[in-house]
Amino acid sequence: DPKVLTQWIKAIPRSDRNLRAGIDCVCEKHFAESSLIKYFETEMADGSIQKIERDRILLKENAVPSLFPDLPHYLSSKTKNRKPPVRRLNIECNKNIIAETPETHNLDDSLNATIEYDAFTKIENQLKNTILPDATFISKLKDDLIIGWFNNENDTVFKKIIIYKSNLKIQVFVSKVIVNVEGLMQNATDFGDIKQTIDIVNNLQACNGTGFEKNPRSDACNGYVNVIKPDTTLSDFRCNICSKERKNILDLQRISSIRHRERKQKLKKLKSTGRVKNITRKNRRLNNKVLKLKEKVGLLKQKCATVSATVIENEIVRLPESQQEAVRACFAAAKLKDPKGNRYSINWIYECVLVKIKSRKVYEHLRTRKILALPCIDTLGKYIAKMSGQYGFQQAIFDLLAKKADCMAPKDKRGILLLDEMKLSESVSFNKKTLKVNGLVNLGDYTPEHQKNSKGDHALVLMYQPFQGKWVQALAVFLSKGCASSTVLHKIIIECVILLEKSGFHVDA
């Protein structure tokens, strides 16, 4: 309406441009509460007013925006509600008023109310005994009957409602909109009338609206789509008005996205030239920094290589013993250009073997990232291949125990001798390196004559564990045919105790 548009332009304090019909919108925050229609109001039989909230808020006639919360307060005009006028009485006229209240009793109104109540009760009882359409429920709210339809089986919100009042009047709501369909009655005096109304409403499909949260449906939406109408499919459950409204919203979104894309492209073009220059300068600075750092690293390498071995060794001695071998290996690797020519100490090889046994992934991580100077897996394999394991007592083990006992307190050198036997599967193999056959009975000097050259199937292991301390030491292993006899076992234990006593350790059990 041009007149309403003119009033709105005068009321809205904008100096940059005016409102455009059909394009610009004003939200409900800029209107006073008295100018908005938020509910469907229905007067009930008892005089109360039933309210159903609208999906879209409507404006009253001649409503003009008057609230502007983001602008100075003097631009918003608040409507002041007038107080009701004071009732004034004419004193001269009141002298002639007789304070009497005549009783009136309208027999016709009482008779009509009784007839309506009987008809309403009869229809209510018939509805309870009637099979209603699917997804339909019936309930009673105060004196009125409520017949509703759920949108689907899993939905908890009903889309269609018939309110049958006690005065035999009918109101139909579809999608919270009062509808008036051809053939729909305003009053129902018998069961046939209400049954016809239910059939008509059952054939109505609630309008799906526009499908957008901000504008769920058009202000002029009918609220329903007639399913009986030919050429109506499930995708058409949207009235023509809402379909047009949806198309307009989609067009506006498409136009706004195109404009937004164009603005972004313009900004990219404006920033591209300056951004390329900044990136070029940044790369030049980083390259210069990398060159300087490389030169610094080269100088440090030269200094490390020229430092005498005695100075480095004096500094390494200050470190814990577990770190000294690692630092020596790192300095030795730093002096070589090719890691293939590196040589490692025996103690460092032992540490590397232990790390690999505990976790191969950790070992590979430390070696590939060059965190420590570790030999490759093949090099470790070559060292391990040189370690020959043998049955019986090895003198090297007891020599190491003797060295360890020299730096231990007497109380730490007392412990117990542990022995255990386990069943093994018989297996004989020829070792190409030692040219010996493995898997035959080997009890050292105590091997019985009848078990020589027999396949062993039991292993006897001896181990020493001190009373104090968390370390243990495997002493010997023997291979026998079946469980070792008591005579052989007695001799082996006596020899083991003697060797331990010579090494400085005491066996108490």
PDB file of C-alpha atoms in Angstrom, residues 170-446:
ATOM      1  CA  ILE A 170     -17.426 -26.092  15.026  1.00  0.00           C
ATOM      2  CA  GLN A 171     -14.002 -24.544  14.509  1.00  0.00           C
ATOM      3  CA  VAL A 172     -11.330 -26.138  12.307  1.00  0.00           C
ATOM      4  CA  PHE A 173      -7.609 -25.313  12.581  1.00  0.00           C
ATOM      5  CA  VAL A 174      -5.026 -26.589  10.092  1.00  0.00           C
ATOM      6  CA  SER A 175      -1.409 -25.594  10.785  1.00  0.00           C
ATOM      7  CA  LYS A 176      -2.721 -23.112  13.412  1.00  0.00           C
ATOM      8  CA  VAL A 177      -4.829 -21.367  10.766  1.00  0.00           C
ATOM      9  CA  ILE A 178      -8.640 -21.216  10.898  1.00  0.00           C
ATOM     10  CA  VAL A 179      -9.857 -22.727   7.618  1.00  0.00           C
ATOM     11  CA  ASN A 180     -13.187 -22.527   5.843  1.00  0.00           C
ATOM     12  CA  VAL A 181     -13.469 -25.235   3.188  1.00  0.00           C
ATOM     13  CA  GLU A 182     -16.391 -25.744   0.869  1.00  0.00           C
ATOM     14  CA  GLY A 183     -18.868 -28.140   2.523  1.00  0.00           C
ATOM     15  CA  LEU A 184     -17.506 -27.484   6.006  1.00  0.00           C
ATOM     16  CA  MET A 185     -20.336 -26.817   8.479  1.00  0.00           C
ATOM     17  CA  GLN A 186     -20.296 -24.174  11.188  1.00  0.00           C
ATOM     18  CA  ASN A 187     -22.755 -26.094  13.433  1.00  0.00           C
ATOM     19  CA  ALA A 188     -23.269 -29.815  14.010  1.00  0.00           C
ATOM     20  CA  THR A 189     -26.654 -30.843  15.436  1.00  0.00           C
ATOM     21  CA  ASP A 190     -26.314 -34.590  14.840  1.00  0.00           C
ATOM     22  CA  PHE A 191     -23.639 -37.242  14.376  1.00  0.00           C
ATOM     23  CA  GLY A 192     -23.854 -37.093  10.575  1.00  0.00           C
ATOM     24  CA  ASP A 193     -22.776 -33.456  10.546  1.00  0.00           C
ATOM     25  CA  ILE A 194     -19.714 -34.072  12.708  1.00  0.00           C
ATOM     26  CA  LYS A 195     -18.863 -37.229  10.695  1.00  0.00           C
ATOM     27  CA  GLN A 196     -18.964 -35.216   7.470  1.00  0.00           C
ATOM     28  CA  THR A 197     -16.694 -32.588   9.019  1.00  0.00           C
ATOM     29  CA  ILE A 198     -14.187 -35.264  10.101  1.00  0.00           C
ATOM     30  CA  ASP A 199     -14.124 -36.742   6.582  1.00  0.00           C
ATOM     31  CA  ILE A 200     -13.524 -33.326   5.001  1.00  0.00           C
ATOM     32  CA  VAL A 201     -10.721 -32.439   7.430  1.00  0.00           C
ATOM     33  CA  ASN A 202      -9.161 -35.903   7.018  1.00  0.00           C
ATOM     34  CA  ASN A 203      -8.772 -35.234   3.282  1.00  0.00           C
ATOM     35  CA  LEU A 204      -6.954 -31.978   3.980  1.00  0.00           C
ATOM     36  CA  GLN A 205      -3.157 -32.098   4.059  1.00  0.00           C
ATOM     37  CA  ALA A 206      -1.383 -29.554   6.245  1.00  0.00           C
ATOM     38  CA  CYS A 207       0.671 -27.092   4.259  1.00  0.00           C
ATOM     39  CA  ASN A 208       4.404 -27.630   4.729  1.00  0.00           C
ATOM     40  CA  GLY A 209       5.030 -23.907   4.525  1.00  0.00           C
ATOM     41  CA  THR A 210       8.104 -22.398   2.939  1.00  0.00           C
ATOM     42  CA  GLY A 211      10.576 -24.742   4.626  1.00  0.00           C
ATOM     43  CA  PHE A 212      12.629 -21.920   6.197  1.00  0.00           C
ATOM     44  CA  GLU A 213      12.878 -21.243   9.931  1.00  0.00           C
ATOM     45  CA  LYS A 214      12.818 -17.469   9.654  1.00  0.00           C
ATOM     46  CA  ASN A 215       9.742 -17.440   7.384  1.00  0.00           C
ATOM     47  CA  PRO A 216       8.002 -20.773   8.041  1.00  0.00           C
ATOM     48  CA  ARG A 217       4.884 -19.800   6.061  1.00  0.00           C
ATOM     49  CA  SER A 218       3.305 -16.923   4.196  1.00  0.00           C
ATOM     50  CA  ASP A 219       1.016 -14.495   6.017  1.00  0.00           C
ATOM     51  CA  ALA A 220      -1.779 -15.340   3.561  1.00  0.00           C
ATOM     52  CA  CYS A 221      -1.246 -19.120   3.808  1.00  0.00           C
ATOM     53  CA  ASN A 222      -4.430 -21.214   3.604  1.00  0.00           C
ATOM     54  CA  GLY A 223      -2.952 -23.718   6.036  1.00  0.00           C
ATOM     55  CA  TYR A 224      -3.938 -26.780   3.979  1.00  0.00           C
ATOM     56  CA  VAL A 225      -3.664 -28.587   0.643  1.00  0.00           C
ATOM     57  CA  ASN A 226      -6.592 -30.639  -0.640  1.00  0.00           C
ATOM     58  CA  VAL A 227      -5.408 -34.214  -1.283  1.00  0.00           C
ATOM     59  CA  ILE A 228      -8.518 -35.097  -3.324  1.00  0.00           C
ATOM     60  CA  LYS A 229      -7.583 -32.464  -5.877  1.00  0.00           C
ATOM     61  CA  PRO A 230      -6.222 -34.191  -9.034  1.00  0.00           C
ATOM     62  CA  ASP A 231      -2.512 -34.020  -9.969  1.00  0.00           C
ATOM     63  CA  THR A 232      -1.515 -33.609  -6.312  1.00  0.00           C
ATOM     64  CA  THR A 233       1.630 -35.496  -5.224  1.00  0.00           C
ATOM     65  CA  LEU A 234       3.500 -35.740  -1.949  1.00  0.00           C
ATOM     66  CA  SER A 235       5.964 -33.079  -3.075  1.00  0.00           C
ATOM     67  CA  ASP A 236       3.051 -30.662  -3.631  1.00  0.00           C
ATOM     68  CA  PHE A 237       2.002 -30.527   0.052  1.00  0.00           C
ATOM     69  CA  ARG A 238       2.528 -26.788  -0.038  1.00  0.00           C
ATOM     70  CA  CYS A 239      -0.120 -24.238  -0.962  1.00  0.00           C
ATOM     71  CA  ASN A 240       0.380 -21.933  -3.946  1.00  0.00           C
ATOM     72  CA  ILE A 241       0.985 -18.912  -1.730  1.00  0.00           C
ATOM     73  CA  CYS A 242       3.715 -20.666   0.282  1.00  0.00           C
ATOM     74  CA  SER A 243       5.220 -22.052  -2.935  1.00  0.00           C
ATOM     75  CA  LYS A 244       5.531 -18.530  -4.341  1.00  0.00           C
ATOM     76  CA  GLU A 245       6.926 -17.297  -1.024  1.00  0.00           C
ATOM     77  CA  ARG A 246       9.483 -20.137  -1.040  1.00  0.00           C
ATOM     78  CA  LYS A 247      10.490 -19.303  -4.622  1.00  0.00           C
ATOM     79  CA  ASN A 248      10.967 -15.638  -3.697  1.00  0.00           C
ATOM     80  CA  ILE A 249      13.138 -16.572  -0.696  1.00  0.00           C
ATOM     81  CA  LEU A 250      15.263 -18.913  -2.819  1.00  0.00           C
ATOM     82  CA  ASP A 251      15.682 -16.209  -5.447  1.00  0.00           C
ATOM     83  CA  LEU A 252      16.752 -13.699  -2.793  1.00  0.00           C
ATOM     84  CA  GLN A 253      19.232 -16.195  -1.341  1.00  0.00           C
ATOM     85  CA  ARG A 254      20.644 -16.924  -4.783  1.00  0.00           C
ATOM     86  CA  ILE A 255      21.008 -13.214  -5.552  1.00  0.00           C
ATOM     87  CA  SER A 256      22.641 -12.514  -2.181  1.00  0.00           C
ATOM     88  CA  SER A 257      25.087 -15.416  -2.668  1.00  0.00           C
ATOM     89  CA  ILE A 258      26.010 -14.116  -6.128  1.00  0.00           C
ATOM     90  CA  ARG A 259      26.585 -10.622  -4.744  1.00  0.00           C
ATOM     91  CA  HIS A 260      28.604 -12.004  -1.846  1.00  0.00           C
ATOM     92  CA  ARG A 261      30.748 -14.014  -4.278  1.00  0.00           C
ATOM     93  CA  GLU A 262      31.314 -10.942  -6.440  1.00  0.00           C
ATOM     94  CA  ARG A 263      32.367  -8.892  -3.410  1.00  0.00           C
ATOM     95  CA  LYS A 264      34.837 -11.583  -2.347  1.00  0.00           C
ATOM     96  CA  GLN A 265      36.336 -11.725  -5.837  1.00  0.00           C
ATOM     97  CA  LYS A 266      36.794  -7.954  -5.859  1.00  0.00           C
ATOM     98  CA  LEU A 267      38.503  -8.082  -2.456  1.00  0.00           C
ATOM     99  CA  LYS A 268      40.781 -10.882  -3.667  1.00  0.00           C
ATOM    100  CA  LYS A 269      41.802  -8.835  -6.692  1.00  0.00           C
ATOM    101  CA  LEU A 270      42.531  -5.826  -4.497  1.00  0.00           C
ATOM    102  CA  LYS A 271      44.546  -7.848  -1.991  1.00  0.00           C
ATOM    103  CA  SER A 272      46.306 -10.148  -4.464  1.00  0.00           C
ATOM    104  CA  THR A 273      48.862  -7.587  -5.628  1.00  0.00           C
ATOM    105  CA  GLY A 274      49.830  -6.532  -2.101  1.00  0.00           C
ATOM    106  CA  ARG A 275      49.765 -10.133  -0.846  1.00  0.00           C
ATOM    107  CA  VAL A 276      52.156 -11.361  -3.553  1.00  0.00           C
ATOM    108  CA  LYS A 277      54.628  -8.638  -2.648  1.00  0.00           C
ATOM    109  CA  ASN A 278      54.406  -9.479   1.060  1.00  0.00           C
ATOM    110  CA  ILE A 279      54.897 -13.206   0.418  1.00  0.00           C
ATOM    111  CA  THR A 280      57.905 -12.538  -1.824  1.00  0.00           C
ATOM    112  CA  ARG A 281      59.532 -10.386   0.837  1.00  0.00           C
ATOM    113  CA  LYS A 282      58.784 -12.958   3.525  1.00  0.00           C
ATOM    114  CA  ASN A 283      60.330 -15.777   1.464  1.00  0.00           C
ATOM    115  CA  ARG A 284      63.433 -13.678   0.819  1.00  0.00           C
ATOM    116  CA  ARG A 285      63.830 -13.011   4.554  1.00  0.00           C
ATOM    117  CA  LEU A 286      63.389 -16.703   5.410  1.00  0.00           C
ATOM    118  CA  ASN A 287      65.925 -17.799   2.782  1.00  0.00           C
ATOM    119  CA  ASN A 288      68.472 -15.360   4.162  1.00  0.00           C
ATOM    120  CA  LYS A 289      67.799 -16.639   7.669  1.00  0.00           C
ATOM    121  CA  VAL A 290      68.276 -20.265   6.566  1.00  0.00           C
ATOM    122  CA  LEU A 291      71.600 -19.433   4.909  1.00  0.00           C
ATOM    123  CA  LYS A 292      72.838 -17.695   8.058  1.00  0.00           C
ATOM    124  CA  LEU A 293      71.810 -20.649  10.232  1.00  0.00           C
ATOM    125  CA  LYS A 294      73.565 -23.102   7.906  1.00  0.00           C
ATOM    126  CA  GLU A 295      76.747 -21.041   8.116  1.00  0.00           C
ATOM    127  CA  LYS A 296      76.451 -20.992  11.901  1.00  0.00           C
ATOM    128  CA  VAL A 297      75.977 -24.772  12.060  1.00  0.00           C
ATOM    129  CA  GLY A 298      79.023 -25.257   9.814  1.00  0.00           C
ATOM    130  CA  LEU A 299      81.155 -23.100  12.092  1.00  0.00           C
ATOM    131  CA  LEU A 300      79.992 -25.021  15.155  1.00  0.00           C
ATOM    132  CA  LYS A 301      80.846 -28.321  13.460  1.00  0.00           C
ATOM    133  CA  GLN A 302      84.317 -27.047  12.670  1.00  0.00           C
ATOM    134  CA  LYS A 303      84.811 -25.948  16.274  1.00  0.00           C
ATOM    135  CA  CYS A 304      83.650 -29.320  17.584  1.00  0.00           C
ATOM    136  CA  ALA A 305      86.003 -31.127  15.202  1.00  0.00           C
ATOM    137  CA  THR A 306      88.989 -28.987  16.201  1.00  0.00           C
ATOM    138  CA  VAL A 307      88.467 -29.326  19.952  1.00  0.00           C
ATOM    139  CA  SER A 308      90.936 -31.787  21.409  1.00  0.00           C
ATOM    140  CA  ALA A 309      89.782 -35.180  22.593  1.00  0.00           C
ATOM    141  CA  THR A 310      90.973 -34.523  26.146  1.00  0.00           C
ATOM    142  CA  VAL A 311      88.763 -31.433  26.531  1.00  0.00           C
ATOM    143  CA  ILE A 312      85.720 -33.333  25.254  1.00  0.00           C
ATOM    144  CA  GLU A 313      86.484 -36.292  27.504  1.00  0.00           C
ATOM    145  CA  ASN A 314      86.822 -34.029  30.547  1.00  0.00           C
ATOM    146  CA  GLU A 315      83.379 -32.600  29.850  1.00  0.00           C
ATOM    147  CA  ILE A 316      81.837 -36.022  29.195  1.00  0.00           C
ATOM    148  CA  VAL A 317      83.099 -37.411  32.514  1.00  0.00           C
ATOM    149  CA  ARG A 318      80.816 -34.982  34.352  1.00  0.00           C
ATOM    150  CA  LEU A 319      77.754 -36.705  32.867  1.00  0.00           C
ATOM    151  CA  PRO A 320      76.092 -39.823  34.341  1.00  0.00           C
ATOM    152  CA  GLU A 321      77.575 -43.134  33.185  1.00  0.00           C
ATOM    153  CA  SER A 322      74.448 -44.001  31.170  1.00  0.00           C
ATOM    154  CA  GLN A 323      74.829 -40.793  29.140  1.00  0.00           C
ATOM    155  CA  GLN A 324      78.587 -40.894  28.581  1.00  0.00           C
ATOM    156  CA  GLU A 325      78.468 -43.634  25.930  1.00  0.00           C
ATOM    157  CA  ALA A 326      75.660 -41.838  24.058  1.00  0.00           C
ATOM    158  CA  VAL A 327      77.594 -38.539  23.977  1.00  0.00           C
ATOM    159  CA  ARG A 328      80.810 -40.245  22.845  1.00  0.00           C
ATOM    160  CA  ALA A 329      78.930 -41.980  20.041  1.00  0.00           C
ATOM    161  CA  CYS A 330      77.354 -38.663  18.931  1.00  0.00           C
ATOM    162  CA  PHE A 331      80.742 -36.866  18.843  1.00  0.00           C
ATOM    163  CA  ALA A 332      82.308 -39.734  16.927  1.00  0.00           C
ATOM    164  CA  ALA A 333      79.478 -39.659  14.360  1.00  0.00           C
ATOM    165  CA  ALA A 334      79.757 -35.858  13.961  1.00  0.00           C
ATOM    166  CA  LYS A 335      83.378 -36.142  12.780  1.00  0.00           C
ATOM    167  CA  LEU A 336      82.471 -38.520   9.942  1.00  0.00           C
ATOM    168  CA  LYS A 337      80.974 -37.510   6.615  1.00  0.00           C
ATOM    169  CA  ASP A 338      79.663 -40.989   5.827  1.00  0.00           C
ATOM    170  CA  PRO A 339      77.895 -42.905   8.653  1.00  0.00           C
ATOM    171  CA  LYS A 340      78.892 -46.225   7.038  1.00  0.00           C
ATOM    172  CA  GLY A 341      82.417 -45.864   8.338  1.00  0.00           C
ATOM    173  CA  ASN A 342      81.375 -45.329  11.953  1.00  0.00           C
ATOM    174  CA  ARG A 343      82.721 -47.611  14.665  1.00  0.00           C
ATOM    175  CA  TYR A 344      80.921 -48.271  17.984  1.00  0.00           C
ATOM    176  CA  SER A 345      82.130 -49.373  21.387  1.00  0.00           C
ATOM    177  CA  ILE A 346      81.025 -52.686  22.851  1.00  0.00           C
ATOM    178  CA  ASN A 347      79.151 -51.033  25.732  1.00  0.00           C
ATOM    179  CA  TRP A 348      77.253 -48.811  23.296  1.00  0.00           C
ATOM    180  CA  ILE A 349      76.369 -51.860  21.171  1.00  0.00           C
ATOM    181  CA  TYR A 350      74.995 -53.575  24.297  1.00  0.00           C
ATOM    182  CA  GLU A 351      72.828 -50.516  25.070  1.00  0.00           C
ATOM    183  CA  CYS A 352      71.573 -50.423  21.477  1.00  0.00           C
ATOM    184  CA  VAL A 353      70.673 -54.122  21.601  1.00  0.00           C
ATOM    185  CA  LEU A 354      68.674 -53.566  24.807  1.00  0.00           C
ATOM    186  CA  VAL A 355      66.777 -50.618  23.277  1.00  0.00           C
ATOM    187  CA  LYS A 356      65.947 -52.662  20.169  1.00  0.00           C
ATOM    188  CA  ILE A 357      64.760 -55.618  22.268  1.00  0.00           C
ATOM    189  CA  LYS A 358      62.435 -53.380  24.315  1.00  0.00           C
ATOM    190  CA  SER A 359      60.912 -51.538  21.325  1.00  0.00           C
ATOM    191  CA  ARG A 360      61.888 -51.787  17.674  1.00  0.00           C
ATOM    192  CA  LYS A 361      59.692 -48.768  16.773  1.00  0.00           C
ATOM    193  CA  VAL A 362      61.415 -46.550  19.347  1.00  0.00           C
ATOM    194  CA  TYR A 363      64.820 -47.689  18.065  1.00  0.00           C
ATOM    195  CA  GLU A 364      63.897 -46.862  14.446  1.00  0.00           C
ATOM    196  CA  HIS A 365      62.454 -43.501  15.522  1.00  0.00           C
ATOM    197  CA  LEU A 366      65.655 -42.499  17.368  1.00  0.00           C
ATOM    198  CA  ARG A 367      67.860 -43.668  14.487  1.00  0.00           C
ATOM    199  CA  THR A 368      65.913 -42.225  11.502  1.00  0.00           C
ATOM    200  CA  ARG A 369      65.403 -38.845  13.214  1.00  0.00           C
ATOM    201  CA  LYS A 370      69.126 -38.846  14.147  1.00  0.00           C
ATOM    202  CA  ILE A 371      68.319 -38.177  17.805  1.00  0.00           C
ATOM    203  CA  LEU A 372      71.091 -40.624  18.784  1.00  0.00           C
ATOM    204  CA  ALA A 373      73.962 -42.134  16.807  1.00  0.00           C
ATOM    205  CA  LEU A 374      72.547 -45.665  16.567  1.00  0.00           C
ATOM    206  CA  PRO A 375      73.748 -48.420  14.208  1.00  0.00           C
ATOM    207  CA  CYS A 376      71.296 -49.883  11.720  1.00  0.00           C
ATOM    208  CA  ILE A 377      69.431 -53.145  12.349  1.00  0.00           C
ATOM    209  CA  ASP A 378      71.755 -55.147  10.072  1.00  0.00           C
ATOM    210  CA  THR A 379      74.817 -53.964  11.985  1.00  0.00           C
ATOM    211  CA  LEU A 380      73.223 -55.041  15.268  1.00  0.00           C
ATOM    212  CA  GLY A 381      72.445 -58.410  13.703  1.00  0.00           C
ATOM    213  CA  LYS A 382      76.105 -58.912  12.830  1.00  0.00           C
ATOM    214  CA  TYR A 383      77.151 -58.138  16.410  1.00  0.00           C
ATOM    215  CA  ILE A 384      74.493 -60.470  17.815  1.00  0.00           C
ATOM    216  CA  ALA A 385      75.610 -63.250  15.462  1.00  0.00           C
ATOM    217  CA  LYS A 386      79.076 -63.127  17.044  1.00  0.00           C
ATOM    218  CA  MET A 387      77.604 -63.737  20.501  1.00  0.00           C
ATOM    219  CA  SER A 388      77.685 -67.527  20.823  1.00  0.00           C
ATOM    220  CA  GLY A 389      75.364 -69.125  23.362  1.00  0.00           C
ATOM    221  CA  GLN A 390      76.521 -72.449  24.845  1.00  0.00           C
ATOM    222  CA  TYR A 391      75.246 -75.050  27.285  1.00  0.00           C
ATOM    223  CA  GLY A 392      76.944 -75.502  30.634  1.00  0.00           C
ATOM    224  CA  PHE A 393      78.845 -73.075  32.859  1.00  0.00           C
ATOM    225  CA  GLN A 394      80.585 -70.159  31.091  1.00  0.00           C
ATOM    226  CA  GLN A 395      83.643 -68.822  32.878  1.00  0.00           C
ATOM    227  CA  ALA A 396      83.066 -65.330  31.446  1.00  0.00           C
ATOM    228  CA  ILE A 397      79.836 -64.996  33.445  1.00  0.00           C
ATOM    229  CA  PHE A 398      81.563 -65.712  36.746  1.00  0.00           C
ATOM    230  CA  ASP A 399      84.448 -63.374  35.876  1.00  0.00           C
ATOM    231  CA  LEU A 400      81.943 -60.534  35.401  1.00  0.00           C
ATOM    232  CA  LEU A 401      80.259 -61.454  38.691  1.00  0.00           C
ATOM    233  CA  ALA A 402      83.649 -61.293  40.427  1.00  0.00           C
ATOM    234  CA  LYS A 403      84.230 -57.762  39.088  1.00  0.00           C
ATOM    235  CA  LYS A 404      80.737 -56.766  40.228  1.00  0.00           C
ATOM    236  CA  ALA A 405      81.302 -58.243  43.714  1.00  0.00           C
ATOM    237  CA  ASP A 406      84.403 -56.080  44.258  1.00  0.00           C
ATOM    238  CA  CYS A 407      82.274 -52.899  44.372  1.00  0.00           C
ATOM    239  CA  MET A 408      79.359 -54.308  46.416  1.00  0.00           C
ATOM    240  CA  ALA A 409      78.692 -54.366  50.158  1.00  0.00           C
ATOM    241  CA  PRO A 410      78.813 -57.791  51.894  1.00  0.00           C
ATOM    242  CA  LYS A 411      75.079 -57.670  52.648  1.00  0.00           C
ATOM    243  CA  ASP A 412      74.302 -57.209  48.947  1.00  0.00           C
ATOM    244  CA  LYS A 413      76.263 -60.346  47.962  1.00  0.00           C
ATOM    245  CA  ARG A 414      73.978 -62.840  49.702  1.00  0.00           C
ATOM    246  CA  GLY A 415      71.157 -64.527  47.829  1.00  0.00           C
ATOM    247  CA  ILE A 416      69.541 -67.744  46.635  1.00  0.00           C
ATOM    248  CA  LEU A 417      70.146 -70.130  43.745  1.00  0.00           C
ATOM    249  CA  LEU A 418      67.059 -70.702  41.578  1.00  0.00           C
ATOM    250  CA  LEU A 419      66.644 -73.616  39.182  1.00  0.00           C
ATOM    251  CA  ASP A 420      63.783 -74.676  36.977  1.00  0.00           C
ATOM    252  CA  GLU A 421      63.073 -77.278  34.308  1.00  0.00           C
ATOM    253  CA  MET A 422      60.842 -76.841  31.281  1.00  0.00           C
ATOM    254  CA  LYS A 423      59.579 -79.148  28.548  1.00  0.00           C
ATOM    255  CA  LEU A 424      60.852 -78.457  25.011  1.00  0.00           C
ATOM    256  CA  SER A 425      59.964 -79.885  21.630  1.00  0.00           C
ATOM    257  CA  GLU A 426      62.630 -82.123  20.129  1.00  0.00           C
ATOM    258  CA  SER A 427      64.557 -80.430  17.324  1.00  0.00           C
ATOM    259  CA  VAL A 428      67.984 -81.070  15.815  1.00  0.00           C
ATOM    260  CA  SER A 429      69.767 -78.515  13.582  1.00  0.00           C
ATOM    261  CA  PHE A 430      73.244 -78.066  12.135  1.00  0.00           C
ATOM    262  CA  ASN A 431      75.026 -74.754  12.789  1.00  0.00           C
ATOM    263  CA  LYS A 432      77.050 -73.850   9.699  1.00  0.00           C
ATOM    264  CA  LYS A 433      79.162 -71.289  11.549  1.00  0.00           C
ATOM    265  CA  THR A 434      80.273 -73.522  14.417  1.00  0.00           C
ATOM    266  CA  LEU A 435      79.974 -76.806  12.428  1.00  0.00           C
ATOM    267  CA  LYS A 436      78.156 -78.384  15.358  1.00  0.00           C
ATOM    268  CA  VAL A 437      74.818 -80.151  15.795  1.00  0.00           C
ATOM    269  CA  ASN A 438      72.380 -78.409  18.139  1.00  0.00           C
ATOM    270  CA  GLY A 439      69.529 -80.137  19.938  1.00  0.00           C
ATOM    271  CA  LEU A 440      71.326 -83.176  21.441  1.00  0.00           C
ATOM    272  CA  VAL A 441      71.554 -83.872  25.185  1.00  0.00           C
ATOM    273  CA  ASN A 442      74.195 -81.655  26.811  1.00  0.00           C
ATOM    274  CA  LEU A 443      74.718 -81.828  30.583  1.00  0.00           C
ATOM    275  CA  GLY A 444      78.391 -80.915  30.390  1.00  0.00           C
ATOM    276  CA  ASP A 445      80.696 -83.327  32.159  1.00  0.00           C
ATOM    277  CA  TYR A 446      77.691 -85.005  33.797  1.00  0.00           C
TER     278      TYR A 446
END
